[in-house]
mmCIF file of C-alpha atoms and ligand atoms in Angstrom:
data_model
loop_
_atom_site.group_PDB
_atom_site.id
_atom_site.type_symbol
_atom_site.label_atom_id
_atom_site.label_comp_id
_atom_site.label_asym_id
_atom_site.label_seq_id
_atom_site.Cartn_x
_atom_site.Cartn_y
_atom_site.Cartn_z
ATOM 1 C CA MET A 397 163.859 91.511 210.700
ATOM 2 C CA ASP A 398 161.564 91.411 207.633
ATOM 3 C CA PHE A 399 157.838 91.921 208.271
ATOM 4 C CA ASP A 400 156.231 88.562 207.575
ATOM 5 C CA ASN A 401 152.476 88.458 207.289
ATOM 6 C CA THR A 402 152.164 85.181 205.345
ATOM 7 C CA ASN A 403 150.460 83.501 208.346
ATOM 8 C CA ASP A 404 149.056 86.264 210.458
ATOM 9 C CA SER A 405 145.495 86.157 211.572
ATOM 10 C CA LEU A 406 144.232 88.330 208.703
ATOM 11 C CA THR A 407 145.882 86.159 206.116
ATOM 12 C CA ARG A 408 144.410 83.049 207.750
ATOM 13 C CA ARG A 409 140.901 84.561 207.829
ATOM 14 C CA VAL A 410 141.174 85.487 204.135
ATOM 15 C CA ARG A 411 142.468 82.094 203.236
ATOM 16 C CA ALA A 412 139.663 80.277 205.101
ATOM 17 C CA PHE A 413 137.113 82.261 203.162
ATOM 18 C CA THR A 414 138.803 81.781 199.826
ATOM 19 C CA GLU A 415 138.865 78.037 200.451
ATOM 20 C CA ARG A 416 135.199 77.924 201.563
ATOM 21 C CA VAL A 417 134.050 79.748 198.363
ATOM 22 C CA ALA A 418 136.277 77.611 196.139
ATOM 23 C CA ARG A 419 134.870 74.381 197.707
ATOM 24 C CA LEU A 420 131.318 75.519 197.099
ATOM 25 C CA GLU A 421 132.051 76.593 193.549
ATOM 26 C CA GLU A 422 133.739 73.240 192.812
ATOM 27 C CA HIS A 423 130.531 71.429 193.806
ATOM 28 C CA ASP A 424 128.168 73.794 192.064
ATOM 29 C CA LEU A 425 126.866 75.034 195.351
ATOM 30 C CA TYR A 426 127.744 78.703 195.070
ATOM 31 C CA TYR A 427 124.854 80.950 194.061
ATOM 32 C CA PHE A 428 125.750 84.233 195.744
ATOM 33 C CA ASN A 429 126.535 87.459 193.874
ATOM 34 C CA MET A 430 124.859 86.257 190.628
ATOM 35 C CA PRO A 431 124.473 89.156 188.230
ATOM 36 C CA VAL A 432 120.868 89.585 187.070
ATOM 37 C CA GLU A 433 120.841 90.557 183.402
ATOM 38 C CA GLU A 434 117.280 91.852 183.230
ATOM 39 C CA ILE A 435 114.244 92.256 185.483
ATOM 40 C CA LEU A 436 111.060 90.948 183.854
ATOM 41 C CA PRO A 437 107.364 91.383 184.781
ATOM 42 C CA GLY A 438 105.818 89.035 187.323
ATOM 43 C CA ASN A 439 108.984 89.112 189.519
ATOM 44 C CA LYS A 440 111.026 87.082 187.031
ATOM 45 C CA VAL A 441 114.588 87.745 186.160
ATOM 46 C CA PHE A 442 116.891 86.909 183.273
ATOM 47 C CA LEU A 443 119.992 85.329 184.605
ATOM 48 C CA ARG A 444 122.696 82.946 183.271
ATOM 49 C CA GLY A 445 120.786 83.028 179.936
ATOM 50 C CA ARG A 446 117.532 81.787 181.515
ATOM 51 C CA GLU A 447 114.256 83.138 182.729
ATOM 52 C CA MET A 448 113.830 82.441 186.454
ATOM 53 C CA GLY A 449 111.156 83.042 189.108
ATOM 54 C CA MET A 450 112.637 85.371 191.707
ATOM 55 C CA TYR A 451 112.039 84.244 195.273
ATOM 56 C CA ALA A 452 114.776 86.162 196.987
ATOM 57 C CA SER A 453 113.890 89.757 196.377
ATOM 58 C CA TYR A 454 112.492 92.258 198.922
ATOM 59 C CA SER A 455 110.341 94.041 196.405
ATOM 60 C CA TYR A 456 107.371 92.916 198.464
ATOM 61 C CA LEU A 457 104.790 94.937 196.641
ATOM 62 C CA GLY A 458 106.366 94.441 193.211
ATOM 63 C CA LEU A 459 107.045 98.222 192.855
ATOM 64 C CA VAL A 460 110.374 97.955 191.115
ATOM 65 C CA GLY A 461 109.928 99.232 187.554
ATOM 66 C CA HIS A 462 106.503 100.830 188.351
ATOM 67 C CA PRO A 463 105.858 103.445 185.622
ATOM 68 C CA ARG A 464 104.978 106.219 188.048
ATOM 69 C CA ILE A 465 108.112 105.618 190.082
ATOM 70 C CA ASN A 466 110.393 105.382 187.024
ATOM 71 C CA GLU A 467 108.879 108.589 185.638
ATOM 72 C CA ALA A 468 109.486 110.465 188.944
ATOM 73 C CA ALA A 469 113.145 109.345 188.912
ATOM 74 C CA LYS A 470 113.606 110.455 185.265
ATOM 75 C CA LYS A 471 112.086 113.915 185.967
ATOM 76 C CA ALA A 472 114.367 114.323 188.920
ATOM 77 C CA VAL A 473 117.437 113.578 186.873
ATOM 78 C CA ASP A 474 116.322 116.097 184.249
ATOM 79 C CA LYS A 475 115.869 118.772 186.889
ATOM 80 C CA PHE A 476 118.669 118.063 189.353
ATOM 81 C CA GLY A 477 121.135 115.751 187.587
ATOM 82 C CA THR A 478 122.537 112.616 189.163
ATOM 83 C CA GLY A 479 124.369 113.569 192.335
ATOM 84 C CA THR A 480 124.023 115.903 195.274
ATOM 85 C CA ASN A 481 127.748 116.637 195.652
ATOM 86 C CA GLY A 482 127.402 117.526 199.245
ATOM 87 C CA VAL A 483 126.177 116.709 202.703
ATOM 88 C CA ARG A 484 122.674 117.523 203.844
ATOM 89 C CA MET A 485 123.796 120.236 206.319
ATOM 90 C CA LEU A 486 125.598 122.237 203.616
ATOM 91 C CA ALA A 487 124.638 122.357 199.949
ATOM 92 C CA GLY A 488 123.283 118.774 199.556
ATOM 93 C CA THR A 489 119.658 119.356 200.626
ATOM 94 C CA LEU A 490 117.167 119.539 197.742
ATOM 95 C CA THR A 491 113.449 120.274 197.704
ATOM 96 C CA LEU A 492 113.193 116.534 196.816
ATOM 97 C CA HIS A 493 114.584 115.519 200.261
ATOM 98 C CA LYS A 494 112.143 117.804 202.058
ATOM 99 C CA GLU A 495 109.245 116.371 200.025
ATOM 100 C CA LEU A 496 110.352 112.846 200.693
ATOM 101 C CA GLU A 497 110.714 113.493 204.461
ATOM 102 C CA GLU A 498 107.224 114.971 204.561
ATOM 103 C CA THR A 499 105.794 112.064 202.678
ATOM 104 C CA ILE A 500 107.443 109.601 205.055
ATOM 105 C CA ALA A 501 106.203 111.526 208.146
ATOM 106 C CA ASN A 502 102.672 111.410 206.811
ATOM 107 C CA PHE A 503 102.902 107.723 205.839
ATOM 108 C CA LYS A 504 104.248 106.772 209.259
ATOM 109 C CA HIS A 505 101.889 109.084 211.193
ATOM 110 C CA ALA A 506 104.783 110.887 212.783
ATOM 111 C CA GLU A 507 105.558 114.545 213.196
ATOM 112 C CA ALA A 508 108.709 114.565 211.084
ATOM 113 C CA ALA A 509 111.305 112.398 209.381
ATOM 114 C CA VAL A 510 114.939 112.431 208.253
ATOM 115 C CA THR A 511 116.595 110.358 205.559
ATOM 116 C CA TYR A 512 120.111 108.940 205.155
ATOM 117 C CA SER A 513 121.882 107.238 202.260
ATOM 118 C CA SER A 514 121.209 103.672 203.418
ATOM 119 C CA GLY A 515 119.315 101.704 205.984
ATOM 120 C CA TYR A 516 122.548 100.292 207.342
ATOM 121 C CA VAL A 517 123.923 103.762 207.975
ATOM 122 C CA THR A 518 120.645 104.905 209.452
ATOM 123 C CA ASN A 519 120.847 102.382 212.222
ATOM 124 C CA LEU A 520 124.494 103.050 212.835
ATOM 125 C CA THR A 521 124.166 106.773 213.015
ATOM 126 C CA VAL A 522 120.829 107.028 214.771
ATOM 127 C CA ILE A 523 121.468 104.543 217.582
ATOM 128 C CA SER A 524 124.938 105.891 218.208
ATOM 129 C CA GLY A 525 123.600 109.456 217.913
ATOM 130 C CA LEU A 526 120.853 108.965 220.411
ATOM 131 C CA MET A 527 122.655 106.645 222.915
ATOM 132 C CA GLY A 528 125.985 106.942 224.545
ATOM 133 C CA ARG A 529 128.239 105.945 227.397
ATOM 134 C CA GLY A 530 126.330 105.240 230.629
ATOM 135 C CA ASP A 531 123.013 104.627 228.759
ATOM 136 C CA TYR A 532 121.529 101.142 228.405
ATOM 137 C CA VAL A 533 120.329 99.682 225.088
ATOM 138 C CA PHE A 534 118.285 96.443 224.986
ATOM 139 C CA SER A 535 118.339 94.559 221.711
ATOM 140 C CA ASP A 536 116.589 91.372 220.478
ATOM 141 C CA LYS A 537 119.062 88.567 219.800
ATOM 142 C CA LEU A 538 117.913 88.226 216.207
ATOM 143 C CA ASN A 539 118.085 91.946 215.379
ATOM 144 C CA HIS A 540 119.698 92.970 212.086
ATOM 145 C CA ALA A 541 123.515 93.431 212.002
ATOM 146 C CA SER A 542 123.098 97.191 211.474
ATOM 147 C CA ILE A 543 121.321 97.478 214.779
ATOM 148 C CA VAL A 544 123.912 95.463 216.623
ATOM 149 C CA ASP A 545 126.689 97.572 215.063
ATOM 150 C CA GLY A 546 124.829 100.828 215.982
ATOM 151 C CA CYS A 547 124.522 99.601 219.612
ATOM 152 C CA LEU A 548 128.179 98.697 219.840
ATOM 153 C CA MET A 549 129.222 101.963 218.206
ATOM 154 C CA SER A 550 127.161 103.978 220.726
ATOM 155 C CA GLY A 551 129.292 102.857 223.639
ATOM 156 C CA ALA A 552 126.160 102.250 225.720
ATOM 157 C CA GLU A 553 125.738 99.208 227.921
ATOM 158 C CA PHE A 554 124.523 96.531 225.434
ATOM 159 C CA ARG A 555 122.008 94.025 226.729
ATOM 160 C CA ARG A 556 120.538 91.376 224.432
ATOM 161 C CA PHE A 557 117.269 89.643 225.217
ATOM 162 C CA ARG A 558 116.266 86.202 223.906
ATOM 163 C CA HIS A 559 114.373 86.438 220.677
ATOM 164 C CA ASN A 560 110.889 87.906 221.283
ATOM 165 C CA ASP A 561 111.121 86.790 224.952
ATOM 166 C CA MET A 562 109.325 89.476 226.873
ATOM 167 C CA GLU A 563 109.978 87.940 230.289
ATOM 168 C CA HIS A 564 113.686 88.078 229.572
ATOM 169 C CA LEU A 565 113.454 91.674 228.380
ATOM 170 C CA GLU A 566 111.567 92.597 231.497
ATOM 171 C CA GLY A 567 114.204 90.926 233.702
ATOM 172 C CA LEU A 568 116.997 92.898 231.943
ATOM 173 C CA LEU A 569 115.123 96.206 232.170
ATOM 174 C CA LYS A 570 114.413 95.590 235.877
ATOM 175 C CA SER A 571 118.083 94.891 236.621
ATOM 176 C CA ALA A 572 119.309 98.068 235.013
ATOM 177 C CA PRO A 573 119.700 101.116 237.268
ATOM 178 C CA ALA A 574 116.384 103.031 237.523
ATOM 179 C CA ASP A 575 117.897 106.414 236.760
ATOM 180 C CA VAL A 576 119.747 105.691 233.534
ATOM 181 C CA THR A 577 118.564 106.442 229.973
ATOM 182 C CA LYS A 578 117.238 103.230 228.367
ATOM 183 C CA MET A 579 116.246 102.232 224.847
ATOM 184 C CA VAL A 580 114.658 99.028 223.576
ATOM 185 C CA VAL A 581 115.363 98.350 219.876
ATOM 186 C CA ALA A 582 114.035 95.545 217.689
ATOM 187 C CA ASP A 583 113.148 94.489 214.128
ATOM 188 C CA SER A 584 109.450 94.672 213.387
ATOM 189 C CA VAL A 585 109.582 91.646 211.132
ATOM 190 C CA PHE A 586 112.734 89.521 211.759
ATOM 191 C CA SER A 587 114.713 89.402 208.543
ATOM 192 C CA MET A 588 115.771 85.709 208.707
ATOM 193 C CA ASP A 589 112.705 84.209 210.413
ATOM 194 C CA GLY A 590 109.747 86.352 209.179
ATOM 195 C CA ASP A 591 108.103 86.488 212.601
ATOM 196 C CA ILE A 592 106.797 89.692 214.183
ATOM 197 C CA ILE A 593 107.940 91.393 217.404
ATOM 198 C CA ASP A 594 105.380 91.403 220.200
ATOM 199 C CA LEU A 595 104.905 95.168 219.965
ATOM 200 C CA PRO A 596 102.018 95.550 222.411
ATOM 201 C CA LYS A 597 104.089 93.847 225.178
ATOM 202 C CA VAL A 598 107.287 95.710 224.342
ATOM 203 C CA LEU A 599 105.318 98.919 224.486
ATOM 204 C CA GLU A 600 103.932 97.982 227.917
ATOM 205 C CA LEU A 601 107.468 97.281 229.151
ATOM 206 C CA THR A 602 109.032 100.435 227.782
ATOM 207 C CA LYS A 603 106.305 102.486 229.476
ATOM 208 C CA LYS A 604 106.699 100.595 232.792
ATOM 209 C CA TYR A 605 110.498 101.021 232.835
ATOM 210 C CA ASN A 606 110.751 104.417 231.230
ATOM 211 C CA ALA A 607 112.621 103.371 228.171
ATOM 212 C CA TRP A 608 112.619 104.744 224.611
ATOM 213 C CA LEU A 609 111.373 102.454 221.883
ATOM 214 C CA MET A 610 112.983 102.075 218.420
ATOM 215 C CA ILE A 611 111.640 99.685 215.817
ATOM 216 C CA ASP A 612 113.275 98.792 212.483
ATOM 217 C CA GLU A 613 110.583 98.502 209.863
ATOM 218 C CA ALA A 614 112.732 97.264 206.978
ATOM 219 C CA HIS A 615 110.449 94.314 206.412
ATOM 220 C CA SER A 616 107.097 95.695 207.629
ATOM 221 C CA VAL A 617 106.578 98.750 205.449
ATOM 222 C CA GLY A 618 104.254 97.651 202.648
ATOM 223 C CA VAL A 619 103.919 94.253 204.400
ATOM 224 C CA LEU A 620 102.094 94.747 207.663
ATOM 225 C CA GLY A 621 98.863 96.566 208.276
ATOM 226 C CA LYS A 622 95.739 96.717 206.128
ATOM 227 C CA THR A 623 97.083 99.560 204.083
ATOM 228 C CA GLY A 624 100.732 98.528 204.441
ATOM 229 C CA THR A 625 101.891 101.339 206.700
ATOM 230 C CA GLY A 626 103.604 98.955 209.046
ATOM 231 C CA ILE A 627 103.594 97.387 212.451
ATOM 232 C CA GLU A 628 101.583 100.009 214.371
ATOM 233 C CA GLU A 629 98.730 99.511 211.917
ATOM 234 C CA HIS A 630 99.102 95.716 212.193
ATOM 235 C CA PHE A 631 98.436 95.841 215.951
ATOM 236 C CA GLY A 632 95.832 98.529 215.738
ATOM 237 C CA LEU A 633 98.022 101.004 217.610
ATOM 238 C CA GLY A 634 98.475 104.669 216.767
ATOM 239 C CA ASP A 635 101.665 106.640 216.774
ATOM 240 C CA VAL A 636 103.272 104.717 219.664
ATOM 241 C CA ILE A 637 106.883 104.050 218.587
ATOM 242 C CA ASP A 638 109.367 106.736 219.521
ATOM 243 C CA ILE A 639 111.854 106.054 216.743
ATOM 244 C CA LYS A 640 110.416 104.436 213.572
ATOM 245 C CA MET A 641 113.285 103.369 211.386
ATOM 246 C CA GLY A 642 112.950 102.005 207.871
ATOM 247 C CA THR A 643 114.773 101.458 204.628
ATOM 248 C CA LEU A 644 114.096 102.743 201.165
ATOM 249 C CA SER A 645 115.643 99.691 199.527
ATOM 250 C CA LYS A 646 113.110 96.977 199.998
ATOM 251 C CA THR A 647 109.392 97.571 199.398
ATOM 252 C CA ILE A 648 110.442 101.035 198.356
ATOM 253 C CA PRO A 649 112.433 100.535 195.143
ATOM 254 C CA SER A 650 115.221 103.007 195.814
ATOM 255 C CA ILE A 651 118.098 103.261 198.204
ATOM 256 C CA GLY A 652 118.393 104.981 201.522
ATOM 257 C CA GLY A 653 117.081 104.849 205.085
ATOM 258 C CA TYR A 654 114.875 106.959 207.288
ATOM 259 C CA VAL A 655 113.731 107.680 210.806
ATOM 260 C CA ALA A 656 110.286 109.134 211.604
ATOM 261 C CA ALA A 657 109.745 110.572 215.086
ATOM 262 C CA LYS A 658 108.717 113.652 217.041
ATOM 263 C CA LYS A 659 109.916 116.938 215.539
ATOM 264 C CA ASP A 660 112.518 117.603 218.225
ATOM 265 C CA ILE A 661 114.210 114.249 217.766
ATOM 266 C CA ILE A 662 114.417 114.833 214.040
ATOM 267 C CA THR A 663 115.852 118.323 214.497
ATOM 268 C CA TYR A 664 118.407 116.817 216.873
ATOM 269 C CA LEU A 665 119.365 114.052 214.401
ATOM 270 C CA SER A 666 119.688 116.519 211.559
ATOM 271 C CA HIS A 667 122.329 118.383 213.565
ATOM 272 C CA ALA A 668 123.949 115.735 215.691
ATOM 273 C CA SER A 669 123.978 112.507 213.748
ATOM 274 C CA ARG A 670 127.305 111.904 212.007
ATOM 275 C CA ALA A 671 125.966 110.312 208.756
ATOM 276 C CA TYR A 672 123.873 113.450 208.195
ATOM 277 C CA ILE A 673 126.831 115.737 208.731
ATOM 278 C CA PHE A 674 129.602 113.802 207.168
ATOM 279 C CA SER A 675 128.050 111.782 204.329
ATOM 280 C CA ALA A 676 126.476 112.971 201.082
ATOM 281 C CA ALA A 677 122.712 113.348 200.543
ATOM 282 C CA LEU A 678 120.586 110.834 198.653
ATOM 283 C CA PRO A 679 120.846 111.284 194.843
ATOM 284 C CA PRO A 680 117.897 113.129 193.247
ATOM 285 C CA ALA A 681 116.491 110.160 191.253
ATOM 286 C CA GLN A 682 116.477 107.899 194.371
ATOM 287 C CA ALA A 683 114.810 110.515 196.568
ATOM 288 C CA ALA A 684 112.083 111.175 193.957
ATOM 289 C CA ALA A 685 111.589 107.497 193.323
ATOM 290 C CA ALA A 686 111.153 106.827 197.050
ATOM 291 C CA ASN A 687 108.736 109.686 197.420
ATOM 292 C CA GLU A 688 106.533 108.430 194.628
ATOM 293 C CA ALA A 689 106.652 104.832 195.923
ATOM 294 C CA PHE A 690 105.104 105.710 199.302
ATOM 295 C CA LYS A 691 102.229 107.366 197.442
ATOM 296 C CA VAL A 692 101.763 104.373 195.077
ATOM 297 C CA ILE A 693 101.393 102.091 198.111
ATOM 298 C CA LEU A 694 98.461 104.192 199.366
ATOM 299 C CA ASP A 695 96.980 104.618 195.858
ATOM 300 C CA GLU A 696 97.080 100.893 194.999
ATOM 301 C CA PRO A 697 95.919 99.016 198.123
ATOM 302 C CA TRP A 698 95.320 95.887 196.066
ATOM 303 C CA ARG A 699 99.058 95.278 196.191
ATOM 304 C CA VAL A 700 98.966 94.713 199.979
ATOM 305 C CA GLU A 701 95.952 92.421 199.634
ATOM 306 C CA ARG A 702 97.699 90.471 196.876
ATOM 307 C CA LEU A 703 100.858 90.079 198.986
ATOM 308 C CA ASN A 704 98.769 88.720 201.876
ATOM 309 C CA GLU A 705 97.092 86.194 199.612
ATOM 310 C CA ASN A 706 100.374 85.100 198.056
ATOM 311 C CA THR A 707 101.960 84.855 201.485
ATOM 312 C CA LYS A 708 99.213 82.589 202.721
ATOM 313 C CA GLN A 709 99.493 80.407 199.623
ATOM 314 C CA PHE A 710 103.308 80.172 199.912
ATOM 315 C CA ILE A 711 103.513 79.378 203.654
ATOM 316 C CA GLY A 712 100.508 77.010 203.540
ATOM 317 C CA GLY A 713 101.791 75.252 200.464
ATOM 318 C CA LEU A 714 105.262 74.708 201.794
ATOM 319 C CA LYS A 715 103.896 73.448 205.134
ATOM 320 C CA SER A 716 101.497 70.989 203.450
ATOM 321 C CA ARG A 717 104.453 69.662 201.504
ATOM 322 C CA GLY A 718 106.100 68.812 204.818
ATOM 323 C CA PHE A 719 108.590 71.724 205.268
ATOM 324 C CA ASP A 720 109.291 73.512 208.470
ATOM 325 C CA THR A 721 108.736 77.207 207.893
ATOM 326 C CA MET A 722 109.450 78.078 211.496
ATOM 327 C CA LEU A 723 107.360 80.914 213.013
ATOM 328 C CA THR A 724 106.927 83.065 209.917
ATOM 329 C CA GLU A 725 103.693 84.975 209.410
ATOM 330 C CA THR A 726 104.965 87.191 206.611
ATOM 331 C CA ALA A 727 106.446 87.248 203.102
ATOM 332 C CA ILE A 728 109.836 86.148 204.480
ATOM 333 C CA VAL A 729 109.502 82.358 204.459
ATOM 334 C CA PRO A 730 112.390 80.280 205.946
ATOM 335 C CA VAL A 731 112.485 76.723 204.629
ATOM 336 C CA LEU A 732 114.414 74.948 207.375
ATOM 337 C CA CYS A 733 117.206 72.729 206.025
ATOM 338 C CA GLY A 734 119.333 72.047 209.123
ATOM 339 C CA ALA A 735 122.908 71.608 208.025
ATOM 340 C CA ASP A 736 124.587 74.246 205.867
ATOM 341 C CA ASP A 737 125.255 71.674 203.158
ATOM 342 C CA MET A 738 121.570 70.759 202.836
ATOM 343 C CA ALA A 739 120.701 74.472 202.377
ATOM 344 C CA PHE A 740 123.331 74.732 199.691
ATOM 345 C CA ALA A 741 122.085 71.586 197.942
ATOM 346 C CA MET A 742 118.450 72.675 198.126
ATOM 347 C CA THR A 743 119.542 75.967 196.512
ATOM 348 C CA ARG A 744 121.290 74.165 193.695
ATOM 349 C CA GLU A 745 118.267 72.024 192.943
ATOM 350 C CA ALA A 746 115.925 74.983 192.904
ATOM 351 C CA GLN A 747 118.237 77.064 190.798
ATOM 352 C CA HIS A 748 118.661 74.289 188.287
ATOM 353 C CA ASN A 749 114.888 74.364 187.850
ATOM 354 C CA ASP A 750 114.681 78.132 187.380
ATOM 355 C CA VAL A 751 113.542 79.045 190.891
ATOM 356 C CA PHE A 752 115.857 81.672 192.297
ATOM 357 C CA VAL A 753 116.207 81.128 196.071
ATOM 358 C CA LEU A 754 119.234 81.532 198.264
ATOM 359 C CA PRO A 755 120.472 79.783 201.398
ATOM 360 C CA VAL A 756 121.224 81.424 204.744
ATOM 361 C CA VAL A 757 123.917 79.519 206.603
ATOM 362 C CA SER A 758 126.087 79.920 209.674
ATOM 363 C CA PRO A 759 127.255 82.285 210.982
ATOM 364 C CA ALA A 760 124.294 84.363 209.764
ATOM 365 C CA VAL A 761 122.042 81.889 211.550
ATOM 366 C CA PRO A 762 122.974 79.439 214.336
ATOM 367 C CA GLU A 763 124.635 76.215 213.334
ATOM 368 C CA GLY A 764 121.945 73.544 212.490
ATOM 369 C CA LEU A 765 119.376 76.161 211.553
ATOM 370 C CA ALA A 766 120.520 76.701 207.965
ATOM 371 C CA ARG A 767 117.630 77.374 205.620
ATOM 372 C CA LEU A 768 116.439 78.582 202.277
ATOM 373 C CA ARG A 769 115.245 82.074 202.887
ATOM 374 C CA ALA A 770 112.492 82.488 200.346
ATOM 375 C CA THR A 771 110.402 85.552 199.811
ATOM 376 C CA VAL A 772 107.113 85.996 198.075
ATOM 377 C CA THR A 773 105.776 89.215 196.579
ATOM 378 C CA ALA A 774 102.615 90.844 195.240
ATOM 379 C CA ALA A 775 104.065 90.508 191.790
ATOM 380 C CA HIS A 776 104.022 86.710 191.717
ATOM 381 C CA GLU A 777 101.237 84.904 189.916
ATOM 382 C CA PRO A 778 99.556 82.183 192.049
ATOM 383 C CA SER A 779 100.290 79.567 189.367
ATOM 384 C CA GLU A 780 103.967 80.556 189.425
ATOM 385 C CA ILE A 781 104.067 80.245 193.214
ATOM 386 C CA GLU A 782 102.579 76.744 192.873
ATOM 387 C CA ARG A 783 105.265 75.788 190.388
ATOM 388 C CA ALA A 784 108.071 77.180 192.616
ATOM 389 C CA MET A 785 106.680 75.151 195.539
ATOM 390 C CA ASP A 786 106.643 72.055 193.364
ATOM 391 C CA VAL A 787 110.257 72.571 192.495
ATOM 392 C CA ILE A 788 111.234 73.127 196.131
ATOM 393 C CA GLY A 789 109.189 70.080 197.078
ATOM 394 C CA GLU A 790 110.844 67.838 194.504
ATOM 395 C CA ALA A 791 114.260 69.041 195.720
ATOM 396 C CA GLY A 792 113.296 68.295 199.322
ATOM 397 C CA LYS A 793 112.291 64.784 198.409
ATOM 398 C CA LYS A 794 115.332 64.085 196.260
ATOM 399 C CA LEU A 795 117.606 65.241 199.078
ATOM 400 C CA GLY A 796 115.674 63.476 201.811
ATOM 401 C CA LEU A 797 114.606 66.644 203.655
ATOM 402 C CA ILE A 798 110.941 65.731 203.357
ATOM 403 C CA LYS A 799 109.135 62.481 202.576
HETATM 404 C C1 PLP B 1392 118.030 95.416 204.914
HETATM 405 C C2 PLP B 1392 118.016 95.811 206.317
HETATM 406 C C3 PLP B 1392 118.592 96.964 206.818
HETATM 407 C C4 PLP B 1392 119.541 97.760 205.952
HETATM 408 O O1 PLP B 1392 118.918 98.472 204.986
HETATM 409 P P1 PLP B 1392 119.723 98.904 203.626
HETATM 410 O O2 PLP B 1392 118.905 99.995 203.157
HETATM 411 O O3 PLP B 1392 119.781 97.728 202.757
HETATM 412 O O4 PLP B 1392 121.083 99.363 204.061
HETATM 413 C C5 PLP B 1392 118.376 97.341 208.147
HETATM 414 N N1 PLP B 1392 117.549 96.611 208.925
HETATM 415 C C6 PLP B 1392 116.989 95.481 208.553
HETATM 416 C C7 PLP B 1392 116.101 94.723 209.446
HETATM 417 C C8 PLP B 1392 117.178 95.037 207.194
HETATM 418 O O5 PLP B 1392 116.599 93.905 206.803
#
């Protein structure tokens, strides 16, 4: 018999997607994967032949294109070329990686740090490297996909607590066997909602139930804390998180991920985590750029202040126009739309008026909670933010989302 895959489950999944994309394109509702032609000052971009305000980027402190950072990257290319041609364990490690890891450890007030080639890979390899069969991992329901994947890959018992619900977390911790290894893992700032994990309470619970604590700071480095060093500074706590994970691709205008922790943990990860052993080291330019970026954050504290002011303006302005911005307290600002189609239509209206925002729809968020996921940065001018909010407001009125 001939093998026939014309209607197997894979073919059906592919077809469903193709049809969904085609339907959106047909109605001018598809705005994903748009190639930016040029990045302009003031967090603007040149795209489809027009200048647009960018409200979907994670360059929270506006560091992309910073002269010091660009210069560091260029110097690194001149000295080391463009690739590492090997894994960290063998010939891939450069002085640049060591410098970067020392900078991160200092920035995060930790003993040591280790870097990987992406944030996604960092969560996969660190969680699955630290936890294993028989262990218990407790994860917030709204945690990033890379955390979920890392937990599943680890083979540990996977328990999910309701979003930021500390009573639920305590119940789950209590019901796990007392003598097993436990870890609680959560985003610091939740990437779709912009709210902040209740770190003081999580900390209390991890102490009470003898659990390790891992926090993903993808959206809190440069964002939280008076000097932008992250969630511990935000809550006025010292070096209290066991595993401080972060990415080099958001506030830090590079690529890669890191973990900062006690020296022994870092030594363990640099010999036992698979992405360190089996995947190439960060390219020189990216390592040097990241290293310089952490220094710029500390040298230019006005950026964090500016971000805070812009965030207040953006959340306050959208709320006063009648939008529901959910529980955000940070630069990630959801504009609740409800149905997926409303989020797509809001995007189209905004994009037509040169405001670059994107929708988040199911299954990335629960059905009925589709939204625009707007971000504001230190690079935006207050007058530009006002204009963007006017555009979003007009769109909301036209589509009946607000009065
Ligand atoms: C973006 C993100 C990551 C992944 O980081 P990359 O460097 O883009 O791979 C991990 N965790 C969270 C919470 C994120 O938002």
